[in-house]
Amino acid sequence: MSLKKVALIVFLILLVDQVLKVYIKTNFYLRESIQVFGLDWFQIFFVENQGAAWGVELPGKYGKITLSLFRLIIAPVIGYYLYKSAVNNAPKLLVIALSLVFAGAVGNIIDSLIYGSIFSESTTSQIATFMPDGGGYADPLFGKVVDMLYFPFIQDAMWPEWVPFLGGKTFTFFNAIFNIADMAISTGVGILLVFNKRVFPQDEKDNKVVA
């Protein structure tokens, strides 16, 4: 796959991810939700998190800075591997998967790196503004990641009584709230896992039995 196509994939993912995040951040109250096409199981639900993909968090201030620095280190490594794979004519699926993971990583890095400096705080009673007079809500690297995609396919269901610890309790499936960057990362990793043999083909000579 050519570098131009790789750049286009990364650019489009980043564009959609950031445009949606900025729109949500500047038009929604925190935890505000709307149904898409009137569907209960497809909602825009605005939340923010301090952590990694799918809302995973590391506790405390040092947890946040550690995660942000890790992102800043790992993203260039993925980008370099992506570049080498593209120029060396690696399998197309590998290049696509790496493009998705790289774009997703950069998308969430942007939130952590600059959102705290360019937006005011989002609350349940206040919509954030861009470049507020009093400055942003956090220092660089301490920005919160914007999430908004919510697909609660099964809501207020109840675990059977015989299920240990959970019996009789209600649950929602699927209750994760995520963003386009998270989707890109998950899809890329999924491709690497599901199509492992096509993504990392073994050299035929490695499969020959030496007599």
PDB file of C-alpha atoms in Angstrom, residues 1-3 6 76-90 95 98-99 102:
ATOM      1  CA  MET A   1       0.000   0.000   0.000  1.00  0.00           C
ATOM      2  CA  SER A   2       1.350   3.421  -0.938  1.00  0.00           C
ATOM      3  CA  LEU A   3       2.256   6.043   1.641  1.00  0.00           C
ATOM      4  CA  VAL A   6      -1.782   5.339   4.379  1.00  0.00           C
ATOM      5  CA  PRO A  76       5.984   7.417  17.142  1.00  0.00           C
ATOM      6  CA  VAL A  77       7.038   3.763  17.475  1.00  0.00           C
ATOM      7  CA  ILE A  78       3.799   2.622  15.836  1.00  0.00           C
ATOM      8  CA  GLY A  79       4.184   5.361  13.220  1.00  0.00           C
ATOM      9  CA  TYR A  80       7.697   4.216  12.358  1.00  0.00           C
ATOM     10  CA  TYR A  81       6.611   0.578  12.094  1.00  0.00           C
ATOM     11  CA  LEU A  82       3.721   1.688   9.882  1.00  0.00           C
ATOM     12  CA  TYR A  83       6.060   3.655   7.622  1.00  0.00           C
ATOM     13  CA  LYS A  84       8.525   0.763   7.286  1.00  0.00           C
ATOM     14  CA  SER A  85       5.688  -1.684   6.587  1.00  0.00           C
ATOM     15  CA  ALA A  86       4.291   0.542   3.838  1.00  0.00           C
ATOM     16  CA  VAL A  87       7.590   1.191   2.058  1.00  0.00           C
ATOM     17  CA  ASN A  88       8.620  -2.472   2.312  1.00  0.00           C
ATOM     18  CA  ASN A  89       5.359  -3.685   0.709  1.00  0.00           C
ATOM     19  CA  ALA A  90       4.169  -5.536   3.801  1.00  0.00           C
ATOM     20  CA  VAL A  95      -0.604  -1.737   6.858  1.00  0.00           C
ATOM     21  CA  LEU A  98      -1.308  -0.273  11.780  1.00  0.00           C
ATOM     22  CA  SER A  99      -2.868   2.789  10.127  1.00  0.00           C
ATOM     23  CA  PHE A 102      -1.752   4.805  14.768  1.00  0.00           C
TER      24      PHE A 102
END
